[in-house]
XYZ file of C-alpha atoms in Angstrom:
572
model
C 0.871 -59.219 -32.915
C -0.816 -57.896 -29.807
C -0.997 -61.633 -28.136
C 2.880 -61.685 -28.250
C 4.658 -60.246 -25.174
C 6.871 -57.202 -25.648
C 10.508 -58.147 -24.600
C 12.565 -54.527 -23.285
C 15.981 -53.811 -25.806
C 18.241 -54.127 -22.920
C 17.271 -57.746 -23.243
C 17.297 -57.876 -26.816
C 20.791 -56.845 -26.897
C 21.925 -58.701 -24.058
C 20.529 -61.709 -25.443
C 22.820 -61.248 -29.087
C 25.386 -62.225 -28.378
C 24.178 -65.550 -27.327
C 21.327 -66.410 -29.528
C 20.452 -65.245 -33.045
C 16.575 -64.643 -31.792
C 15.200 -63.849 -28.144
C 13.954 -66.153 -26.301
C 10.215 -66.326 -25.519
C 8.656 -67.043 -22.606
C 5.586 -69.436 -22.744
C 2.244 -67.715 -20.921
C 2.625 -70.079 -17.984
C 6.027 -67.954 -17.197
C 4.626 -65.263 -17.629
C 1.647 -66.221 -15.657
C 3.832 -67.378 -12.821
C 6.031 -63.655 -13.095
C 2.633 -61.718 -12.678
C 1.860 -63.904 -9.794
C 5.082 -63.279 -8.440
C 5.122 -59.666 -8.352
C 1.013 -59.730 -7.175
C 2.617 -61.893 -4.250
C 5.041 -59.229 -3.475
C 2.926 -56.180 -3.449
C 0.447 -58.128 -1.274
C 3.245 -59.095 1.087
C 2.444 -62.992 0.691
C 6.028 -63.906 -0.653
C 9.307 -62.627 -0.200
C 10.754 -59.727 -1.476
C 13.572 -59.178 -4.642
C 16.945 -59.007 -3.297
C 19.232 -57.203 -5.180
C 23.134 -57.375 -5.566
C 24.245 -56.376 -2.258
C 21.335 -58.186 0.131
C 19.232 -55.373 -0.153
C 15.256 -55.700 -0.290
C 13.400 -54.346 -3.354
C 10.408 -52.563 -3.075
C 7.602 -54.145 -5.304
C 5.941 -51.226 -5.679
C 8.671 -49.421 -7.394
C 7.707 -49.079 -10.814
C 9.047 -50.953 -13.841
C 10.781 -47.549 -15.367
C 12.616 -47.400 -12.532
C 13.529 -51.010 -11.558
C 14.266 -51.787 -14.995
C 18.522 -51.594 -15.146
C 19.715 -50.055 -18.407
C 21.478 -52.120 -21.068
C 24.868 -51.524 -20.469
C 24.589 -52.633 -16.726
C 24.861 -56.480 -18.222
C 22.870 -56.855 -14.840
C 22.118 -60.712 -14.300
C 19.468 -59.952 -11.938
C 17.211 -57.230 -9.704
C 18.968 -54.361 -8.786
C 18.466 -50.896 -8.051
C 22.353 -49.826 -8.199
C 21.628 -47.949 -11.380
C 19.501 -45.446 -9.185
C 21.929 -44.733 -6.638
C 25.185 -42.167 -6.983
C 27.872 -43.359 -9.327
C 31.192 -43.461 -7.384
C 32.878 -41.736 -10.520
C 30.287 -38.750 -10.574
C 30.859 -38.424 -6.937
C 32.970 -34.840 -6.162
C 35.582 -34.983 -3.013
C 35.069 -32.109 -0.643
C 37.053 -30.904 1.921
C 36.642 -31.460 5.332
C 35.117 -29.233 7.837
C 38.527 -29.059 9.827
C 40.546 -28.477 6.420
C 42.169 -24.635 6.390
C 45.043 -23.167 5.223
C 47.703 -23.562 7.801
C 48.953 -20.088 9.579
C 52.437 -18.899 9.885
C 55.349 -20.507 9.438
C 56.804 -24.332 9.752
C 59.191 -24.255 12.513
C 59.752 -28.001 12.425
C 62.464 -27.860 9.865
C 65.057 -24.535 9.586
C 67.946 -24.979 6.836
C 71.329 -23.392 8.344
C 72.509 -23.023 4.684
C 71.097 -21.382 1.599
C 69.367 -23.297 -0.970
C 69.497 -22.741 -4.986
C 66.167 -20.709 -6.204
C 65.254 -19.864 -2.193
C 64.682 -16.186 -1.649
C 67.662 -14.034 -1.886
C 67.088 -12.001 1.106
C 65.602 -14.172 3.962
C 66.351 -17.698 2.449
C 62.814 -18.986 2.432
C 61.995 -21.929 -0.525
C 58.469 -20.816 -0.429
C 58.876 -17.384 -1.914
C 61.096 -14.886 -3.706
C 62.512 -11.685 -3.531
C 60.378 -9.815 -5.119
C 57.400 -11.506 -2.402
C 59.359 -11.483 0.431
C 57.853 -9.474 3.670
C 60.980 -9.502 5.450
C 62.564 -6.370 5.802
C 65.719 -6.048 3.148
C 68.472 -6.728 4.535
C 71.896 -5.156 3.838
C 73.635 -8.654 2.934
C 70.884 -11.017 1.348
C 71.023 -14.560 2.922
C 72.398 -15.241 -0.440
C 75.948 -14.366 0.358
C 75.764 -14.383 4.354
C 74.124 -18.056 5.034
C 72.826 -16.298 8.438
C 69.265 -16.047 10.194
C 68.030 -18.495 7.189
C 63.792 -17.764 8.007
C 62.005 -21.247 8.070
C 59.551 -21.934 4.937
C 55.829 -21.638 4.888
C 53.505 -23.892 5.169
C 52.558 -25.097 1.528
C 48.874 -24.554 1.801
C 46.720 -27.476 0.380
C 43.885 -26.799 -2.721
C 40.793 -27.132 -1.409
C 38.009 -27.911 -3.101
C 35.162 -26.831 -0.321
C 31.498 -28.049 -0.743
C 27.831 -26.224 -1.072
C 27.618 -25.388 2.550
C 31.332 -24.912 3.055
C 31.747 -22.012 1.067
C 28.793 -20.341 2.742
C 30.626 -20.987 6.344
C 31.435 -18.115 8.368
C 33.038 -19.820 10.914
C 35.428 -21.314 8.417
C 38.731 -21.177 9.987
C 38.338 -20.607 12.871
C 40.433 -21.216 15.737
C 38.724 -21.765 19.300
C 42.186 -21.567 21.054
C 41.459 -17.403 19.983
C 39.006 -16.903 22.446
C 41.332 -17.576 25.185
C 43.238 -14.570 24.488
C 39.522 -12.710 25.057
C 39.211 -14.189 28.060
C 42.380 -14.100 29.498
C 42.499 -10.274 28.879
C 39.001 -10.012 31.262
C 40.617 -11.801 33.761
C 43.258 -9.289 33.588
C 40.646 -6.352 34.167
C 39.038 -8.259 36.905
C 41.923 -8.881 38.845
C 43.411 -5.182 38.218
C 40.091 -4.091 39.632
C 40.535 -6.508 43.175
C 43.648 -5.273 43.673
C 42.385 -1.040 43.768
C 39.246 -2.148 45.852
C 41.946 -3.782 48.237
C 43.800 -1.184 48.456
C 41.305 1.294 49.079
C 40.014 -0.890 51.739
C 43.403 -0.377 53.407
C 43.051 3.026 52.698
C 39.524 3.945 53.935
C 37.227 0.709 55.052
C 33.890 2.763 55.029
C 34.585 3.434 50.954
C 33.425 0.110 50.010
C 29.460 0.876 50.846
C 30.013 4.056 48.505
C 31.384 1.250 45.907
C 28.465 -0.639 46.309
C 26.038 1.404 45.300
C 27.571 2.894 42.601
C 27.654 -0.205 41.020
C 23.651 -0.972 42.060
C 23.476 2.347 40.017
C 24.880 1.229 37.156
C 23.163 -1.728 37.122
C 19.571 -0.182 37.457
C 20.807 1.949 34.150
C 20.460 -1.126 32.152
C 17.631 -2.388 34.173
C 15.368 0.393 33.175
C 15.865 -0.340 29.536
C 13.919 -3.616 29.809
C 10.919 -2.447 29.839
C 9.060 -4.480 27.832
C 4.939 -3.995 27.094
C 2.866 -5.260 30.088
C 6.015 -5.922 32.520
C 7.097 -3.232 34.836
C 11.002 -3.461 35.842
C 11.247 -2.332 39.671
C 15.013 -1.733 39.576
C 15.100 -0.978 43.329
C 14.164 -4.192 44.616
C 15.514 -6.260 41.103
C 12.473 -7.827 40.486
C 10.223 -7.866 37.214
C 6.697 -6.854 37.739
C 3.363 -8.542 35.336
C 1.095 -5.959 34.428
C -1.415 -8.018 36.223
C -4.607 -7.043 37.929
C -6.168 -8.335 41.162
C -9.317 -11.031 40.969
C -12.084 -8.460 42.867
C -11.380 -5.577 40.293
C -13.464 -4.848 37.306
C -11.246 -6.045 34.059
C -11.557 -2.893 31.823
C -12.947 -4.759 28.274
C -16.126 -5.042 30.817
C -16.318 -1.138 31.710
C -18.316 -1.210 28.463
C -19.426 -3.416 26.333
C -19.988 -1.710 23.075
C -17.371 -3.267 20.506
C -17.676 0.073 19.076
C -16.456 1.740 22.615
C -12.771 2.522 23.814
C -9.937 -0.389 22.205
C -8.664 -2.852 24.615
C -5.349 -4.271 24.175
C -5.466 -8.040 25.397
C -1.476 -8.562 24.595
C -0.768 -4.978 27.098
C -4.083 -5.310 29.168
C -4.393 -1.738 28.290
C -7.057 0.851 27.440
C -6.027 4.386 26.510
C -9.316 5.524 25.560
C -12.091 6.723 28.220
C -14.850 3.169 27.662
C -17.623 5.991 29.086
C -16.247 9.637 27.205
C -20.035 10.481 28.154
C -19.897 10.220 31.992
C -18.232 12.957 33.727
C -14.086 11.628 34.875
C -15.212 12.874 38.313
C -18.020 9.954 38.349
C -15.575 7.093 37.255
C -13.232 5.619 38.657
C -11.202 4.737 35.596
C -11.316 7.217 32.356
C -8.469 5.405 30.309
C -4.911 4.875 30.486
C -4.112 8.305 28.275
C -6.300 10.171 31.132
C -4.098 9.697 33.941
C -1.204 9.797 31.637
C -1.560 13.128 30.718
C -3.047 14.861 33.893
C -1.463 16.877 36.786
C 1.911 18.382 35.489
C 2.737 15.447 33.177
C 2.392 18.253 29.919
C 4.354 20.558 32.463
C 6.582 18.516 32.582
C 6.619 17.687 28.749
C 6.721 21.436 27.982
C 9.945 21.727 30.219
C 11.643 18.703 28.757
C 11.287 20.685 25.101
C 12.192 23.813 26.581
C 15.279 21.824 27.684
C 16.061 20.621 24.049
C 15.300 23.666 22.484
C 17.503 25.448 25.021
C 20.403 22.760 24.458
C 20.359 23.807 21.173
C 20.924 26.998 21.444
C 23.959 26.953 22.995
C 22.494 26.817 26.974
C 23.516 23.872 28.859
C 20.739 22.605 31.517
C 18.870 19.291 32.302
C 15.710 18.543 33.704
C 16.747 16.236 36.361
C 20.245 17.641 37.190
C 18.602 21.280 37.442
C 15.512 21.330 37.789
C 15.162 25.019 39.532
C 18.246 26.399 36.635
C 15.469 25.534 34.311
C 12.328 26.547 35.285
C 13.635 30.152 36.153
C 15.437 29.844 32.740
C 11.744 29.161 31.026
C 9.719 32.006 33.068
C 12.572 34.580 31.972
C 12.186 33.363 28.434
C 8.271 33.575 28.428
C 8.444 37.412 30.119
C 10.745 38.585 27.360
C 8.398 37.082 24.471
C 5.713 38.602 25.730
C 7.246 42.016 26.178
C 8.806 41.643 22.397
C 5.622 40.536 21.156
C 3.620 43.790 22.643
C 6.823 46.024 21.127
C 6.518 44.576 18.109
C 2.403 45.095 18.231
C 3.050 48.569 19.290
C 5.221 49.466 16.905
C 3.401 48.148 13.975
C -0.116 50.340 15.531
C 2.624 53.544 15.432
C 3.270 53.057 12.099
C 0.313 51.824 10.187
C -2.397 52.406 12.746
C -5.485 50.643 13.124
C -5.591 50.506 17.066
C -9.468 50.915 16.705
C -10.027 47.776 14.593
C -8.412 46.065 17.920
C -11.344 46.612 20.008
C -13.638 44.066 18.293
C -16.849 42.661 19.737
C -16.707 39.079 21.270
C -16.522 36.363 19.151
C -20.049 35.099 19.664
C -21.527 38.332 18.590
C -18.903 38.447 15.217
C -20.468 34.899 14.388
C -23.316 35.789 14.375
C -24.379 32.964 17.848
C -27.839 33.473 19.086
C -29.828 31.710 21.446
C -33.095 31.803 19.169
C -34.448 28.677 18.263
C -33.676 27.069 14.575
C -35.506 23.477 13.592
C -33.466 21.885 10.301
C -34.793 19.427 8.157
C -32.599 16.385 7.213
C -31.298 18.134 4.229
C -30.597 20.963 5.553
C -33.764 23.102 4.954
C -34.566 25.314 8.023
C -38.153 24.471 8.930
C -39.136 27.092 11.498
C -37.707 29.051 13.330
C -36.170 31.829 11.076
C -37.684 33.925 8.771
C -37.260 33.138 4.536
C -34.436 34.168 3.244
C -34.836 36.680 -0.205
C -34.052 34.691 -2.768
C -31.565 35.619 -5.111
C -30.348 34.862 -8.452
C -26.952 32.963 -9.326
C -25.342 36.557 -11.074
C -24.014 39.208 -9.333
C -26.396 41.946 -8.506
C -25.794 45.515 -7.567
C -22.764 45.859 -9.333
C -21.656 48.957 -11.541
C -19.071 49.143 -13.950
C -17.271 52.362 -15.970
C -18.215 55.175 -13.109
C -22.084 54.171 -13.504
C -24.742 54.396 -10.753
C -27.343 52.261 -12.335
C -26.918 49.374 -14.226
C -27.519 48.046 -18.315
C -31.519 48.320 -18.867
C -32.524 50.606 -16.470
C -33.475 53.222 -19.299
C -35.977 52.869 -21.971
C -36.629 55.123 -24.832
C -37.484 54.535 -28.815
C -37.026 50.669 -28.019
C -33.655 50.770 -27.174
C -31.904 49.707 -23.923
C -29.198 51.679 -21.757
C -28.139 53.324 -18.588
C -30.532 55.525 -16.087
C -27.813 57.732 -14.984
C -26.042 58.933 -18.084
C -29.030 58.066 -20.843
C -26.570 55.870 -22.384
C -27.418 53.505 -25.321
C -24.291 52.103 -25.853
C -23.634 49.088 -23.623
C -20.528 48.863 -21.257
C -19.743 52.360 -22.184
C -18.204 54.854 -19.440
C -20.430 57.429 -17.534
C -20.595 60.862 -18.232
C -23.686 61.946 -16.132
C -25.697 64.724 -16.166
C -23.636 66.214 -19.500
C -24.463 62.617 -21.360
C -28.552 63.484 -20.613
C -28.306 66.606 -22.402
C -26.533 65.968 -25.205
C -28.755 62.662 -25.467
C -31.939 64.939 -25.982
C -30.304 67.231 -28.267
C -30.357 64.026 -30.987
C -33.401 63.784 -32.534
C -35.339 60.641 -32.296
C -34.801 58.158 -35.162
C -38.118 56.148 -36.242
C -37.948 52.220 -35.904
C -39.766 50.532 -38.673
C -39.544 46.875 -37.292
C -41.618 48.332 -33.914
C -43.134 51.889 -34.716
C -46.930 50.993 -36.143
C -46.882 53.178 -39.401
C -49.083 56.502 -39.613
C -51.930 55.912 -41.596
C -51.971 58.846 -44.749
C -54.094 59.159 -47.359
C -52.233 57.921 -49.800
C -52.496 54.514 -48.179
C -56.058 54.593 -47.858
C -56.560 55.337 -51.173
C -54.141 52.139 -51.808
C -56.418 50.140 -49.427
C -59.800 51.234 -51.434
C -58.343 49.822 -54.664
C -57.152 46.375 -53.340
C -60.322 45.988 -51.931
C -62.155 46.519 -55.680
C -59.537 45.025 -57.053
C -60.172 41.769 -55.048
C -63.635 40.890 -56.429
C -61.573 40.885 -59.408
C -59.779 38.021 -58.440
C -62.138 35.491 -57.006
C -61.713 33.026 -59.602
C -58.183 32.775 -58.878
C -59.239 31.957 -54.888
C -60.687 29.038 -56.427
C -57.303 28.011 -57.785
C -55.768 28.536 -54.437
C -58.317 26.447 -52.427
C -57.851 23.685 -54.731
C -54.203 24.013 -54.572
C -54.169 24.024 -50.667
C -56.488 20.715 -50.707
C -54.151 18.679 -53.018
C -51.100 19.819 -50.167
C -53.246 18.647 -47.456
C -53.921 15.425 -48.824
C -49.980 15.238 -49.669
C -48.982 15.817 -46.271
C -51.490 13.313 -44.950
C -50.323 10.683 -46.918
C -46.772 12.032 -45.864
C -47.392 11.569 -42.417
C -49.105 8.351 -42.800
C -46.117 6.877 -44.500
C -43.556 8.135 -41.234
C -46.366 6.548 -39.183
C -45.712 3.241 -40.713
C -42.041 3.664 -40.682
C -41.415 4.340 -36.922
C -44.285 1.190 -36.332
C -41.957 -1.036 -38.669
C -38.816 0.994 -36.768
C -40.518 -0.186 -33.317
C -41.140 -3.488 -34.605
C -37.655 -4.394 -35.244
C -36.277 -3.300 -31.751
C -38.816 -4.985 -30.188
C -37.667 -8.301 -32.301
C -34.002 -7.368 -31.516
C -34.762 -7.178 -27.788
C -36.772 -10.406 -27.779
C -33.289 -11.735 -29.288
C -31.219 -10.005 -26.833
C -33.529 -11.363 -23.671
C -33.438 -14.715 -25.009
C -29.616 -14.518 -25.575
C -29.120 -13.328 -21.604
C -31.301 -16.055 -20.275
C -28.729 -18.502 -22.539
C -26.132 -16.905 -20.890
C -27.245 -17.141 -17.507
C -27.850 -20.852 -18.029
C -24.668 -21.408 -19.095
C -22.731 -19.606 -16.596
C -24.928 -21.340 -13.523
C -23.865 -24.712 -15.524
C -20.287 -23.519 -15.679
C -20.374 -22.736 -11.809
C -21.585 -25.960 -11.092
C -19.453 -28.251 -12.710
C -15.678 -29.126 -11.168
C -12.720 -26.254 -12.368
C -10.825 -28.846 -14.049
C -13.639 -30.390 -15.944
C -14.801 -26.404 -17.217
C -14.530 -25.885 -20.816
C -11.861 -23.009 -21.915
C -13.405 -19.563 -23.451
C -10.711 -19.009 -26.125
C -13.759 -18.533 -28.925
C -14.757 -15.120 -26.708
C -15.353 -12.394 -29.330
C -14.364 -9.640 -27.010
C -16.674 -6.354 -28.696
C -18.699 -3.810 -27.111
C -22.669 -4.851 -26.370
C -25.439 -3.472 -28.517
C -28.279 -1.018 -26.641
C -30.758 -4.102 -27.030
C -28.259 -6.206 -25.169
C -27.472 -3.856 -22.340
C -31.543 -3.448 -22.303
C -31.665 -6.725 -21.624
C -28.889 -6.821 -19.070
C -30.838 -4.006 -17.277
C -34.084 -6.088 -17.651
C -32.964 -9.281 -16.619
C -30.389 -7.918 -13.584
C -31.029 -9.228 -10.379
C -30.860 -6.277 -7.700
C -31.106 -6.793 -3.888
C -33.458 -4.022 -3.108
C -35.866 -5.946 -4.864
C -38.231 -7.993 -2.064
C -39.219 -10.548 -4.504
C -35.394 -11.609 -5.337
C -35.539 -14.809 -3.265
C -38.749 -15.679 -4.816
C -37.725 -15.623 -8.377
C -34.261 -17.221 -7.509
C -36.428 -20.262 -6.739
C -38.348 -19.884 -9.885
């Protein structure tokens, strides 16, 4: 079965209705087809031509050469891949619109059945008509019958078509535009001729009000690194000349002042640690914002602010109006400002506080010499400060005047000032001392030593002849307190081998763990080596949190780049 050629269905079924069974080509037609088509991709022998004189490409592949079955093709062809004239949509044209207005070609003189009753029109009714109602429809007066509209076509408008915004349009519209300037312009010959007539030094005045104009909308094109010069109408490149320094070579630390190659500017100073008067160029921002430029600024906001308020001035149009304005403004906020001072002193006082030492003198600047360490430790220089605990010292609570613990009596704790044992208690001073040695002093047993009496000698005397007594039972007891000595050292032998057993097994377990990371980092230097489509996928990943052994290991077998002998065990 897999010597015998496989024949496509089209041909099967094409080949019914003649034959019972398909015919079979022998191998030398088949030999000569695969010849033919090795030909044709070569470009020895001609190429297929389909239906319509058309060369086939022999390099188009059989899936899509190949015609379906109900083609009943007789030959190559390709018109199977192309459009199909009954899938094909009509579209509009790009000149189809609805027509405008009205068609004027054709007006009816009497009134037709089902037209509108008022104006007469076929194309609407009454109820649509924009006319304006008449007294006597058209109806019964067959008089001023309006022409019909057009009857607008359907269109059926493609992709792009419906997107158009210039759908519609009519270029004869623009001449109405234009038209209407011409209008202006000739309105505005006719005045200048007549003032000519009138006065003929006026039209120099007219001249340069229009230059004026003009430069208004000059100025506004000034773009970064041209300068407009609306004077003499010319556009000036901010350009330097060949003999001057260019300013990226004032200084040539990448880390100095930012140069702006688009601009060719440099707002910062490129030497901030040479004096201005020394250079001859301290940055752009320098001479931006030196003479009366902030002056000038401060005026312009005065300006605003004033505008605001209600007071109309300008900085160009009145210059003098507003600097007088600005002076008067600054006298009267001073003089409120040392009312409102002075009245505040009258009422609360406080007028000596005012007279405060300089500022150098309140924090605490001195000219003797101080040598820091790079952590902030002063070296020499200034004497060791006291060192002082992290609680608050020096502080008394509850009308006190020494604190908890500076008294001591019968063991117990309290307060200096009132003899107080009681902690956090309020003072009652001198009264609290004498009432505290009125109350008689009450014996501690846990600290006292007890008084030796009589009776406890006596007690001590018969112990001790009661204690020969009892020296066979001291026997007992040492034999007792041997057998608990061995117990405990076989005790602690036993937790001796259990923590060396305990040791042991980490040390296995790490072993493991350092073994496993080395696998690891095998596998992921294989991984990295091999092509991305070739990698394996990592969908068997049991994603759980690492053991202490295994981030051991990680520790252990981390490479870190303070390490000087990195390179050398990379090469390992």
């Amino acid at each position: 079965m897999s010597g015998t050629p496989r024949v496509p269905i089209s041909q099967l079924l094409q080949d019914k209705s003649t034959e019972d069974e398909p015919k079979k080509k022998s191998r030398e037609d088949w030999r000569k087809a695969k010849e033919l088509e090795e030909a044709r991709k070569a470009g020895t022998a001609p190429a297929a031509v389909d239906e319509t004189g058309k060369d086939i490409n022999p390099h188009i592949p059989q899936y899509i050469s190949a015609a379906p079955w109900y083609y009943n093709t007789q030959g190559p062809t390709l018109k199977h891949q192309r459009p199909q004239e009954e899938k094909q949509h009509e579209f509009s044209g790009i000149n189809d619109w609805y027509k405008r207005g009205v068609d004027t070609s054709k007006v009816a003189t009497k009134y037709r059945k089902g037209a509108c009753e008022n104006c007469g029109a076929m194309t609407h009714k009454k109820k649509e008509c924009m006319e304006r109602p008449r007294k006597v429809g058209a109806k019964f007066t067959n008089a001023k019958i309006a022409p019909d509209e057009f009857v607008q076509p359907k269109l059926n408008p493609d992709y792009d078509g419906k997107r158009d915004r210039w759908a519609g349009y009519d270029p004869a519209q623009h001449q109405e535009v234009i038209e209407e300037y011409e209008k202006i312009e000739e309105a505005k010959r006719q005045m200048r001729a007549e003032k000519l007539k009138e006065d003929p030094n006026a039209s120099n005045d007219e001249d340069e009000e229009d230059e004026a104009d003009e430069d208004k909308y000059a100025d506004d094109f000034d773009m970064p690194g041209t300068k407009v010069d609306s004077k003499q109408r010319i556009t000036v490149r901010n350009l330097r000349i060949r003999e001057d320094t260019a300013k990226y070579l004032r200084n040539l630390d990448p880390n100095s002042a930012y140069y702006d190659p688009k601009t060719r500017s440099m707002r910062d100073n490129p030497n901030p640690n040479v004096p201005t008067d020394e250079t001859d160029f301290a940055g752009e921002n320098f001479v931006r914002y030196s003479g009366d430029t902030q002056s000038h600024a401060k005026a312009q906001l005065f300006a605003w602010e004033a505008y605001g308020k209600g007071v109309d001035v300008h900085v160009l149009a009145e210059p003098t109006k507003l600097e007088l304005l600005q002076k008067e403004y600054e006298k009267k906020k001073d003089e409120i400002k040392s009312e409102v001072k002075n009245s505040v002193l009258e009422k609360y006082g406080g007028e000596e506080h005012l007279d405060a030492p300089p500022k150098a003198l309140l924090l605490a600047q001195t000219e003797t010499y101080v040598e820091y360490s790079r952590y902030g430790k002063v070296i020499k220089g200034q004497e060791k400060p006291i060192i002082r605990s992290r609680y608050e010292e020096d502080v008394y609570i509850n009308n006190h005047t020494s604190v908890w613990g500076s008294y001591w009596k019968n063991f117990q704790w309290g307060y200096k000032c009132c003899h107080s044992f009681i902690k956090n208690s309020y003072c009652v001073g001198e009264s609290g001392k004498d009432k505290a040695a009125d109350v008689p002093a009450v014996p501690s047993t846990s600290h006292e030593e007890p008084e030796t009496s009589e009776k406890q000698k006596e007690s001590d005397s018969s112990s001790s002849s009661s204690s020969s007594s009892s020296e066979s039972e001291s026997e007992d007891e040492e034999k007792n307190k041997k057998k608990r000595k061995k117990r405990s050292k076989k005790k602690k032998q036993k937790e001796k081998k259990r923590e060396k057993r305990k040791a042991e097994k980490e040390a296995s377990k790490l072993k493991l763990a350092l073994m496993q990371e080395e696998n690891n980092k095998r596998r992921a230097e294989l991984l990295m080596g091999m092509d991305e489509r070739k990698r394996p996928y990592n969908s068997m990943y049991e994603n759980k949190a690492p053991t202490e052994e295994e981030m051991e290991a990680y520790q252990l077998k981390r490479a870190r780049e303070e390490d000087p002998m990195l390179k050398f065990m990379d090469k390992k």
